[in-house]
Short mmCIF file of C-alpha atoms in Angstrom, two decimals:
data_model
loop_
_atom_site.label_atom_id
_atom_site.label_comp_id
_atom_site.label_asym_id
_atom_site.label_seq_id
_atom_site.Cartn_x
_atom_site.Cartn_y
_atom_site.Cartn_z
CA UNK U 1 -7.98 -26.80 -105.13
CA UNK U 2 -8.80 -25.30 -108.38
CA UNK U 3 -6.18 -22.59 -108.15
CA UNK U 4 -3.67 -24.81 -107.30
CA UNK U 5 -3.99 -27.11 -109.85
CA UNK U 6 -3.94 -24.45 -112.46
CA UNK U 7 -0.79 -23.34 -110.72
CA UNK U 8 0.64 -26.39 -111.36
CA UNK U 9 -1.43 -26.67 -114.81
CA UNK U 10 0.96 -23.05 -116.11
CA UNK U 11 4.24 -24.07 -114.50
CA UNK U 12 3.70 -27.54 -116.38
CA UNK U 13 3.49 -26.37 -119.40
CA UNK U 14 6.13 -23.48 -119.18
CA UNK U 15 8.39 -26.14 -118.81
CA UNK U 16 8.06 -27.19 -121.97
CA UNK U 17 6.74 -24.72 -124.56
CA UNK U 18 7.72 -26.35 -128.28
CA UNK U 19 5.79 -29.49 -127.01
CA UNK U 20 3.01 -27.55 -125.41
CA UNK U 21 2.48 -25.54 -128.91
CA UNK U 22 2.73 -28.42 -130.70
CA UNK U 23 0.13 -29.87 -128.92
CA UNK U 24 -2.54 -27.23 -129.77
CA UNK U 25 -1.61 -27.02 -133.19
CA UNK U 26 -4.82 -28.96 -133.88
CA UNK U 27 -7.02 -27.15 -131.61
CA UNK U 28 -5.44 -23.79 -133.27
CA UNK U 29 -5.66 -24.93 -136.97
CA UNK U 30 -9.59 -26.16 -136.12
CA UNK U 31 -10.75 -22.87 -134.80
CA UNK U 32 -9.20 -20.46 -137.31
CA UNK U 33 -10.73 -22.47 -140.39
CA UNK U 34 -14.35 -22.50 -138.64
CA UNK U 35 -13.94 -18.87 -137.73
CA UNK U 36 -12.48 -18.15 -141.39
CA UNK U 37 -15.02 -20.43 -143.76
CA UNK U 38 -18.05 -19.05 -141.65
CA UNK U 39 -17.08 -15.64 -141.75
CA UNK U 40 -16.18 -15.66 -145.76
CA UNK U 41 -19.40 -17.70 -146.02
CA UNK U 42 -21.57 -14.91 -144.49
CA UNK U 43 -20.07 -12.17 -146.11
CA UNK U 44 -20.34 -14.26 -149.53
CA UNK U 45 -24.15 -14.63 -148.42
CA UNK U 46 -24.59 -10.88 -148.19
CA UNK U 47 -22.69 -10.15 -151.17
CA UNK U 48 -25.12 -11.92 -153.23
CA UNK U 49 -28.18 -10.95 -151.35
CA UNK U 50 -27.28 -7.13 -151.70
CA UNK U 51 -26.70 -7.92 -155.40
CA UNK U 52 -29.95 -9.47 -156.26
CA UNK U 53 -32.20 -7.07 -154.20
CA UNK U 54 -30.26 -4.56 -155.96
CA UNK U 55 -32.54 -5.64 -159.20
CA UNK U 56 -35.43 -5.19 -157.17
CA UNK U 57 -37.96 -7.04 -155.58
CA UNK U 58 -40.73 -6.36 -157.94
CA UNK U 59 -38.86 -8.16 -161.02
CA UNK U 60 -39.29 -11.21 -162.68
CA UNK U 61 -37.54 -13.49 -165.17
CA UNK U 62 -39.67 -15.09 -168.43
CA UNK U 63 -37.10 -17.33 -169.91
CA UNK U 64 -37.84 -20.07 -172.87
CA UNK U 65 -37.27 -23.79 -171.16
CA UNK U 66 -36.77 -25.19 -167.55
CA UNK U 67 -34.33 -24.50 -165.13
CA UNK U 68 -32.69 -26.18 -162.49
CA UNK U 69 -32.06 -30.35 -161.00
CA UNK U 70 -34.00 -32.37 -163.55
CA UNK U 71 -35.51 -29.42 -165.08
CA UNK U 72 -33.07 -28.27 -167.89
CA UNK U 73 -34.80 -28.06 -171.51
CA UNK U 74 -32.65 -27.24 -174.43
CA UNK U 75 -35.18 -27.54 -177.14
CA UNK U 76 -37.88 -24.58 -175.81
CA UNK U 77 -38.23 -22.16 -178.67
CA UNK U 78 -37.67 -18.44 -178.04
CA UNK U 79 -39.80 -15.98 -177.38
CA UNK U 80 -40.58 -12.70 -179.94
CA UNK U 81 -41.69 -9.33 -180.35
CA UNK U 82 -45.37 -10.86 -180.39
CA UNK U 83 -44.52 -12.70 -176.96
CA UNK U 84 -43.61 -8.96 -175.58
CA UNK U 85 -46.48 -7.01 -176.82
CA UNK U 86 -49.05 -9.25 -175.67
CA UNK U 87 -47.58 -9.06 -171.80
CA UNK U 88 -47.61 -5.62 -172.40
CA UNK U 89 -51.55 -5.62 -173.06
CA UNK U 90 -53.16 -8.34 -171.15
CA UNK U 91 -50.89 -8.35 -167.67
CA UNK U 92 -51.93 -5.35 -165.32
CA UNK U 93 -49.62 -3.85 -162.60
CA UNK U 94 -46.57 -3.32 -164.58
CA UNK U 95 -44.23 -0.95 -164.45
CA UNK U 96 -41.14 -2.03 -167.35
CA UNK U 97 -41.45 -4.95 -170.56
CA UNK U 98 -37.98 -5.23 -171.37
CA UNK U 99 -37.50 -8.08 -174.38
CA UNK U 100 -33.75 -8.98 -173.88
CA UNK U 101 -31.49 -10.65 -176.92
CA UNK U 102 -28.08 -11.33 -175.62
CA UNK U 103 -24.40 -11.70 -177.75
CA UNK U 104 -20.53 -11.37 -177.20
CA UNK U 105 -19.03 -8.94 -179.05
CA UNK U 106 -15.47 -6.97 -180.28
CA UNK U 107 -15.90 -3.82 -179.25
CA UNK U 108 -13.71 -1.46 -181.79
CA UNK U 109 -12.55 2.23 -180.80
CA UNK U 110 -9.66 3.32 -182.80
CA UNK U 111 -6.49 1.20 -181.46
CA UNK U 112 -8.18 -0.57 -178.54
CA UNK U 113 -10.53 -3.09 -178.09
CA UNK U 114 -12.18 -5.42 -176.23
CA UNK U 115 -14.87 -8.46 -176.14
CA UNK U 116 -17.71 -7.29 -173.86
CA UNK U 117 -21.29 -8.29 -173.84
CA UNK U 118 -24.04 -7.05 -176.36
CA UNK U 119 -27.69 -6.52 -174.92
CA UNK U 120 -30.19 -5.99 -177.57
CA UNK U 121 -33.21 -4.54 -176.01
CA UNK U 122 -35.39 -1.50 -175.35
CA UNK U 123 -35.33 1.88 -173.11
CA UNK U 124 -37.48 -0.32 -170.44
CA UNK U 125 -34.72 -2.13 -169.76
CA UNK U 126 -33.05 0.45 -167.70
CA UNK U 127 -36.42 1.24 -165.67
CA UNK U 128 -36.93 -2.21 -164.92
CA UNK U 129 -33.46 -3.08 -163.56
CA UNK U 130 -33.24 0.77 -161.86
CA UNK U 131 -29.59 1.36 -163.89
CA UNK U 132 -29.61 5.12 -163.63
CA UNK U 133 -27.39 7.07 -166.95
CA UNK U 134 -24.06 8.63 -165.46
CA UNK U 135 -24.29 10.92 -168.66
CA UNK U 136 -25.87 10.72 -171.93
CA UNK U 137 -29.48 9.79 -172.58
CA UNK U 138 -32.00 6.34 -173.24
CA UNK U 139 -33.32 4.88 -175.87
CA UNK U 140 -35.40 7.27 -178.49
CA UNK U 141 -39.01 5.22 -179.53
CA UNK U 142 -38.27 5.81 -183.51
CA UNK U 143 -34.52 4.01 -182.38
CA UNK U 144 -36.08 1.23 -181.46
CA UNK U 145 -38.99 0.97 -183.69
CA UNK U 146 -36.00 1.43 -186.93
CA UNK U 147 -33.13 -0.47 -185.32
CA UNK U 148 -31.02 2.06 -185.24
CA UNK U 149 -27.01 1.56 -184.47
CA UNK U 150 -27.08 3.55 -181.23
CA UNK U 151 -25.47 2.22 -178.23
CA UNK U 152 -24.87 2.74 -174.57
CA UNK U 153 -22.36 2.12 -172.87
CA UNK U 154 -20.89 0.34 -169.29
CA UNK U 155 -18.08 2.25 -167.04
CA UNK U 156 -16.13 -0.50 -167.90
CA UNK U 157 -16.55 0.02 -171.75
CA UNK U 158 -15.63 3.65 -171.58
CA UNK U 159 -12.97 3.47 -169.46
CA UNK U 160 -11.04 0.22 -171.08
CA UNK U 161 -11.36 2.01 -174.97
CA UNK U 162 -11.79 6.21 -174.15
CA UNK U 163 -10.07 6.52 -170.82
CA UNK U 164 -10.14 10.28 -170.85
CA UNK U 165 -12.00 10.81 -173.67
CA UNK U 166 -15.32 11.93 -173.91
CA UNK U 167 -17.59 9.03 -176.12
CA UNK U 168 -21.08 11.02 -175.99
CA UNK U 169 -21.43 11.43 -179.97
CA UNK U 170 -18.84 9.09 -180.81
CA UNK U 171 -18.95 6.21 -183.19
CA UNK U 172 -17.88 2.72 -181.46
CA UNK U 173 -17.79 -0.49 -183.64
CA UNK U 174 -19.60 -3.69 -182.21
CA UNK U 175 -18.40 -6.40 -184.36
CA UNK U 176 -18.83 -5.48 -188.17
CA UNK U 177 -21.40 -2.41 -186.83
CA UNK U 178 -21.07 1.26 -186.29
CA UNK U 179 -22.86 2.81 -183.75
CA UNK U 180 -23.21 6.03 -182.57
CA UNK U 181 -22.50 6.09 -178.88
CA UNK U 182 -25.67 8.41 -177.10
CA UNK U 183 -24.65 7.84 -173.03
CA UNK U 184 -23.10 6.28 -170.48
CA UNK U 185 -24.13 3.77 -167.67
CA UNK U 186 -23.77 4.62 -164.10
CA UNK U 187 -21.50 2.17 -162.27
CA UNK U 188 -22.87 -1.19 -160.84
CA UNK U 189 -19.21 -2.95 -160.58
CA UNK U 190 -19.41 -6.68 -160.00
CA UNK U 191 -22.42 -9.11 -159.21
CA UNK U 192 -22.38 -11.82 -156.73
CA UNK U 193 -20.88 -14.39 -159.55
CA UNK U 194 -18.33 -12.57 -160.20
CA UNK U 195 -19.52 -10.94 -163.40
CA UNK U 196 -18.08 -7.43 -164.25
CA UNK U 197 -22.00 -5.69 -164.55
CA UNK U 198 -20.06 -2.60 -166.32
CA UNK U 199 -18.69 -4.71 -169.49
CA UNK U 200 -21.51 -4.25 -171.32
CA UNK U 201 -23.06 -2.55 -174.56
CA UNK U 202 -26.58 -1.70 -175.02
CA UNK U 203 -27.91 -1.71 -178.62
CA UNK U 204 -32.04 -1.45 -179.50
CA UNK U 205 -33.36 -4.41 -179.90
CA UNK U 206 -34.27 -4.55 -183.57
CA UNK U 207 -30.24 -3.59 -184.58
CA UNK U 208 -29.20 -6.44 -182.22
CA UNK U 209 -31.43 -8.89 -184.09
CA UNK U 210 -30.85 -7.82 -187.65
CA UNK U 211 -27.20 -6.98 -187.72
CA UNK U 212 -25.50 -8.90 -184.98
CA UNK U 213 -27.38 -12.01 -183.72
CA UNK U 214 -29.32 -12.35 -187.33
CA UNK U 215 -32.43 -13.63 -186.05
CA UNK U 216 -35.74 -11.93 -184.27
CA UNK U 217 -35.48 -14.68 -181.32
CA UNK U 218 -35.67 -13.01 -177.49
CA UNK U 219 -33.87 -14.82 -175.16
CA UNK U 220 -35.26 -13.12 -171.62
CA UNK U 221 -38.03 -11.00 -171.00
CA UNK U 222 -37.96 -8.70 -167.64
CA UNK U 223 -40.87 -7.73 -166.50
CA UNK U 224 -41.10 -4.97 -163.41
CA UNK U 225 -44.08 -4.99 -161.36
CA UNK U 226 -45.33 -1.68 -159.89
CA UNK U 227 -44.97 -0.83 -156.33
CA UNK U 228 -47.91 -2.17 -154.27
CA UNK U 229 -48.68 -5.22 -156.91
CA UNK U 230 -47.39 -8.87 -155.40
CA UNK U 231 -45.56 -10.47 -157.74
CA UNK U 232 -47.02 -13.80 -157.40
CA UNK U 233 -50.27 -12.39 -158.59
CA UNK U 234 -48.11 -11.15 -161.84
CA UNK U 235 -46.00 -14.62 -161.91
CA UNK U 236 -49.63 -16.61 -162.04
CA UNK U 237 -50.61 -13.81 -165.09
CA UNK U 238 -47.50 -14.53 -166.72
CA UNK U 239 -47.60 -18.01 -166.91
CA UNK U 240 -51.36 -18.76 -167.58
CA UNK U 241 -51.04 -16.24 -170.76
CA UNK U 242 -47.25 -17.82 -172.00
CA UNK U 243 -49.12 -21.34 -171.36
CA UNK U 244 -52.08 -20.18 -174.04
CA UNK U 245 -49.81 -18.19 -176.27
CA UNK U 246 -47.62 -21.38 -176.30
CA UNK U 247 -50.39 -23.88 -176.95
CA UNK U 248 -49.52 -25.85 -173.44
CA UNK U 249 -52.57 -28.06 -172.53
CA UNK U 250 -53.20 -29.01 -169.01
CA UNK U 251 -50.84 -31.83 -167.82
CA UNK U 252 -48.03 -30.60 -169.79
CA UNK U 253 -45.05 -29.17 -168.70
CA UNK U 254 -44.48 -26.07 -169.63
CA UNK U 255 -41.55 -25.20 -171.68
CA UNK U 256 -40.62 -21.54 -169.97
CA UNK U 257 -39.97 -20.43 -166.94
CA UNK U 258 -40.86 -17.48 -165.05
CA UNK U 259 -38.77 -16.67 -161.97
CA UNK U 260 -39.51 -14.37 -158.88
CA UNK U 261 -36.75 -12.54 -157.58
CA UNK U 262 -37.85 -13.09 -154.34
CA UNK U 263 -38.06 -16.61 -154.78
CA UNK U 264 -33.97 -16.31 -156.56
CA UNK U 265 -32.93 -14.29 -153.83
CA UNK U 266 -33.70 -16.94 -151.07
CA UNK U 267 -32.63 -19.66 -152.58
CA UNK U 268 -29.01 -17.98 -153.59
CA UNK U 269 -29.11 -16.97 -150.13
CA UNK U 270 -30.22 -20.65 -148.78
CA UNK U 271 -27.57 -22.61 -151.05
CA UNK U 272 -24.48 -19.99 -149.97
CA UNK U 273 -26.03 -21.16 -146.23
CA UNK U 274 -25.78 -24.59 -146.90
CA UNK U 275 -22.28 -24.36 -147.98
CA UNK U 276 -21.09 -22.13 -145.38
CA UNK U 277 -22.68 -24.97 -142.68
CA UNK U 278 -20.83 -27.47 -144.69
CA UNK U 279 -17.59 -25.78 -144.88
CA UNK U 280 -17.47 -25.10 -141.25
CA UNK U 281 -18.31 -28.75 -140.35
CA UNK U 282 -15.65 -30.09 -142.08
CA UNK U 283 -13.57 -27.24 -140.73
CA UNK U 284 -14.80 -28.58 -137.29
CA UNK U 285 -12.82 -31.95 -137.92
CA UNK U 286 -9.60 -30.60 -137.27
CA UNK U 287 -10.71 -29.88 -133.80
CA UNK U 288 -11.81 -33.90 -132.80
CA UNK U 289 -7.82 -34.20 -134.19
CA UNK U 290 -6.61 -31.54 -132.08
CA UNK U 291 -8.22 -33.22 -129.12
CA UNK U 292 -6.80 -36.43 -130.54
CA UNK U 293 -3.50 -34.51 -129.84
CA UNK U 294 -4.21 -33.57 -126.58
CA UNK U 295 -4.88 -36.70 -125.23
CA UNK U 296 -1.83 -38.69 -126.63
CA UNK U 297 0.35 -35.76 -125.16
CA UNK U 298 -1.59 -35.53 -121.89
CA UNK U 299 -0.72 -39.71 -121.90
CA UNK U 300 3.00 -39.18 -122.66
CA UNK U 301 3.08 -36.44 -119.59
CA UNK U 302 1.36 -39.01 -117.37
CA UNK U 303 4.05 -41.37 -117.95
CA UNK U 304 7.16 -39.48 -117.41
CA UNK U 305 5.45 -37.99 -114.57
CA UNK U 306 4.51 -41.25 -113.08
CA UNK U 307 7.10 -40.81 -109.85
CA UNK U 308 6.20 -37.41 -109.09
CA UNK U 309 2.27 -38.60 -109.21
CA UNK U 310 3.24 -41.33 -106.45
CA UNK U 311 4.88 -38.84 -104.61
CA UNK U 312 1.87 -36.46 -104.20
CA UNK U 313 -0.51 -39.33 -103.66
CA UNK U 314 1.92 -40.96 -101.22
CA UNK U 315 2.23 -37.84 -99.19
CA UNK U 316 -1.96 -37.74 -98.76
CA UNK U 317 -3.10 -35.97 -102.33
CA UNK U 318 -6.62 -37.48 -103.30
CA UNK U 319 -7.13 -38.91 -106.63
CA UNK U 320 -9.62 -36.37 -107.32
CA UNK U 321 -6.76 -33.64 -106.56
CA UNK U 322 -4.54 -35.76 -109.01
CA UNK U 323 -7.21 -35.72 -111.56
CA UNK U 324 -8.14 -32.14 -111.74
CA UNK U 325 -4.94 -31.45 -111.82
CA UNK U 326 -4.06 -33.04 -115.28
CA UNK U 327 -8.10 -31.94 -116.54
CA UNK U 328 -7.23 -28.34 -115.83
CA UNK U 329 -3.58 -28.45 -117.43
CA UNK U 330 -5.42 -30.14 -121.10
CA UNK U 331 -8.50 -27.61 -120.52
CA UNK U 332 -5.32 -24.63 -120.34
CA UNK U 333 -3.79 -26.27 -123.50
CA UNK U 334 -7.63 -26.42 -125.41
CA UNK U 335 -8.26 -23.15 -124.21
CA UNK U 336 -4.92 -21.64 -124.98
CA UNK U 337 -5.47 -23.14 -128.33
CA UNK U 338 -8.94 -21.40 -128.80
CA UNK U 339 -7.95 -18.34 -128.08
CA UNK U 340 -5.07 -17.92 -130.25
CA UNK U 341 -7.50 -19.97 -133.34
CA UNK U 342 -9.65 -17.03 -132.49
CA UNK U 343 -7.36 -14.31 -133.40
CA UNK U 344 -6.05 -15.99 -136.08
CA UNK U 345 -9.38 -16.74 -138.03
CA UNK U 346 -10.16 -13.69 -137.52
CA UNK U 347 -6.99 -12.17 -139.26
CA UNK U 348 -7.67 -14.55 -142.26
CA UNK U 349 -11.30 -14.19 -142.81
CA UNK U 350 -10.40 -10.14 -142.85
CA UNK U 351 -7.52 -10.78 -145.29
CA UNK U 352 -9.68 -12.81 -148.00
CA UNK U 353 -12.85 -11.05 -147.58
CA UNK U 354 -10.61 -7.81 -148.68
CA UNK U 355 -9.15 -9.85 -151.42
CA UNK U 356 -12.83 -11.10 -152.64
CA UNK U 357 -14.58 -7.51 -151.83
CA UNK U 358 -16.91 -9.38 -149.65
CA UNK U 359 -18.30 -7.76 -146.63
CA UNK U 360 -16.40 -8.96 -143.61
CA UNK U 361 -19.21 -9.99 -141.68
CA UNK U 362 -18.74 -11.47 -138.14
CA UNK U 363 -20.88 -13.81 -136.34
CA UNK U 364 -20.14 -13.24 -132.36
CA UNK U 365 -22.44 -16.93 -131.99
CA UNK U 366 -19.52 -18.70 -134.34
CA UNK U 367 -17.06 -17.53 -131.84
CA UNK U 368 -18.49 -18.58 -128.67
CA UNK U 369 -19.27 -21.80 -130.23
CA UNK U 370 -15.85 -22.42 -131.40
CA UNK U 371 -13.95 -21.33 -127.70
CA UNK U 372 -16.62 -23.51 -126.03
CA UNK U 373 -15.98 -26.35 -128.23
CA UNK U 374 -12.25 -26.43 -127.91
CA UNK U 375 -13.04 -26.32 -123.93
CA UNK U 376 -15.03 -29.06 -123.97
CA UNK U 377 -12.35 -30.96 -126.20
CA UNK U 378 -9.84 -30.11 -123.24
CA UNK U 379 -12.77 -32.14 -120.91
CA UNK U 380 -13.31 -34.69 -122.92
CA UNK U 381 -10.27 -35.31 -124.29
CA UNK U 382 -8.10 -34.81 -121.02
CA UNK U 383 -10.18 -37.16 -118.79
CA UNK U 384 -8.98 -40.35 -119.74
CA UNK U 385 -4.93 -39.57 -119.26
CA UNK U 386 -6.46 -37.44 -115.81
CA UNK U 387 -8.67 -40.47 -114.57
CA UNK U 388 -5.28 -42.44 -115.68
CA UNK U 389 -3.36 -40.62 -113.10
CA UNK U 390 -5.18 -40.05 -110.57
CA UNK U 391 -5.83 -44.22 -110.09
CA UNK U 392 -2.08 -44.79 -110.08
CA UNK U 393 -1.05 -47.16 -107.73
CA UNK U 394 1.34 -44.84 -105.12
CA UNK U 395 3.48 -47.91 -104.48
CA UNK U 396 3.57 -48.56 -108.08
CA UNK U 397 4.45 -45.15 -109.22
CA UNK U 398 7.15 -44.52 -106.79
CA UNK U 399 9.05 -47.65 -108.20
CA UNK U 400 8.62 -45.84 -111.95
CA UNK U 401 12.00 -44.71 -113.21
#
């Protein structure tokens, strides 16, 4: 019985392909934006989780004021070379202290130039973050110690104002300053945010403060735990010793922040989860419509086919012949539906994870959920026009024009 009534479920809707497309539209449109969202979503996910454990797991964030829902604080002062030297002394386990003071800058070589961003800070900064030199050479002590104009430079930088030139020994200006530029950074391209890593200009601290930001203020302070050392152990350090140096008495809140990677990474990764769940819900809306479509279409075909329905019942066919017959031709059109949604989400999530430079990553679960869903919308939505005909009245249906 089941062959034969998807016999009559193909030949059915052969007859009448534009409506039979039509119909699945919905199911089709459904299944290729779940497939799609989820898709970009998980690739998004690991984009941003490969950038952040890029920076290590060992590293965390001392930043002046609170941070997040309820938590923002504008009027935290900043921190100084004072705040620096003392984590350097009285916190054990580190590997890198890297005071950061951070400004936007024109950056001047001959006829081209560019606004990039200005990192005043020390030769620690590139051991804590692991940024390797494609050429060139760090910080010297006495450059930081005097505030000397020496700078290194991001791919970005060199490429944008030298192209082909060499810079090593050059002098680049950064705003009203000349510096002397003493190597390049290797290539990190893009973080998860979007932010070009390689448009940037390193500077000593103490050159930063003086000539280009004009005060001795220290905006971020990384701090690199050594391998083997848990970083909540360092995180508790860090904040009973900013609490003291700060003057924070119990029951206060402090007025700083220090932030785990670990802790960053999951909750990027948990927030770029939540919206990928949310998007694909929504997505999943489109299918209830598509079902929506199958059943008014599967109603319409009951109608006109109201005499040949009396026929096959008058000549002995059981209702529950009649009604499989019209549940498998909706479950063909759902299923139909699916599998073309499939191959079309597919193409799209591979055509804007190229365009992002997101890894395409697939999720085989996403697809069997989707084809099963749109089958069970051919069930559920095709029962009610199949359960319609197959409790025609013979005598009835036979008198249908």
């Amino acid at each position: 019985m089941l062959a034969e009534s998807l016999k009559l479920a193909l030949r059915t809707i052969s007859r009448n392909p534009m409506r039979s497309f039509l119909t699945v539209l919905g199911i089709v449109i459904g299944v290729a934006a779940v497939i799609a969202l989820v898709t970009i979503g998980n690739g998004t996910t690991a984009r941003v989780t490969a950038d952040i454990a890029k920076l290590g797991s060992n590293m965390l964030f001392v930043r002046p004021g609170q941070f997040g829902p309820g938590r923002a604080s504008t009027t935290a002062k900043s921190f100084n070379d004072r705040d620096v030297a003392a984590i350097r002394d009285q916190i054990g386990g580190l590997r890198a202290v890297a005071p950061v003071a951070q400004s936007t800058a024109t950056v001047i070589f001959g006829g081209e130039s560019r606004s990039s961003s200005v990192i005043g800070t020390t030769a620690d900064y590139l051991v804590a973050l692991d940024w390797s030199l494609a050429s060139g050479r760090a910080f010297l002590e006495t450059e930081e110690r005097g505030g000397r104009a020496a700078c290194i430079i991001g791919e970005t930088v060199r490429t944008k104002l030298f192209g082909a030139t060499d810079p090593l020994g050059r002098a680049l200006r950064v705003g009203n300053v000349s510096c002397e530029v003493i190597g390049i950074l290797a290539k990190k391209g893009q973080s998860g945010m979007g932010t070009d890593q390689d448009d940037t200009v390193l500077m000593p601290l103490r050159a930063v403060q003086r000539r280009i930001i004009g005060s001795s203020d220290i905006g971020t302070i990384l701090v690199s735990a050594r391998d083997g050392v848990a970083t909540s152990k360092v995180q508790g350090d860090l904040e009973r010793l900013m609490r003291e140096r700060r003057g924070i008495v119990a029951g206060k809140t402090d007025d700083f922040s220090v932030n785990d990677m670990t802790q960053m990474l999951e909750t990027m990764a948990g927030t770029t989860q939540l919206l990928t769940g949310l998007l694909g819900a929504v997505a999943a809306v489109s299918l209830l419509v598509g079902g929506i479509g199958i059943m008014n279409i599967m109603l319409v075909s009951v109608t006109e086919r109201t005499r040949e329905i009396g026929i096959r019942l008058a000549i002995g066919a059981l209702e529950g012949q009649v009604l499989a017959q019209f549940l498998v031709e909706a479950m063909v059109l759902s299923l139909f539906g699916g599998g073309v949604g499939i191959l079309l989400g597919l193409a799209l999530a591979y055509g804007a994870t190229t365009a992002l430079g997101v890894p395409f990553v697939l999720s085989p679960s996403i697809i069997v959920i989707a084809f099963a869903f749109s089958a069970l919308i051919g069930v559920v939505f095709g029962y009610v026009p199949a359960r319609r005909a197959a409790h025609l009245d013979p005598i009835e249906a036979l008198r249908h024009e």
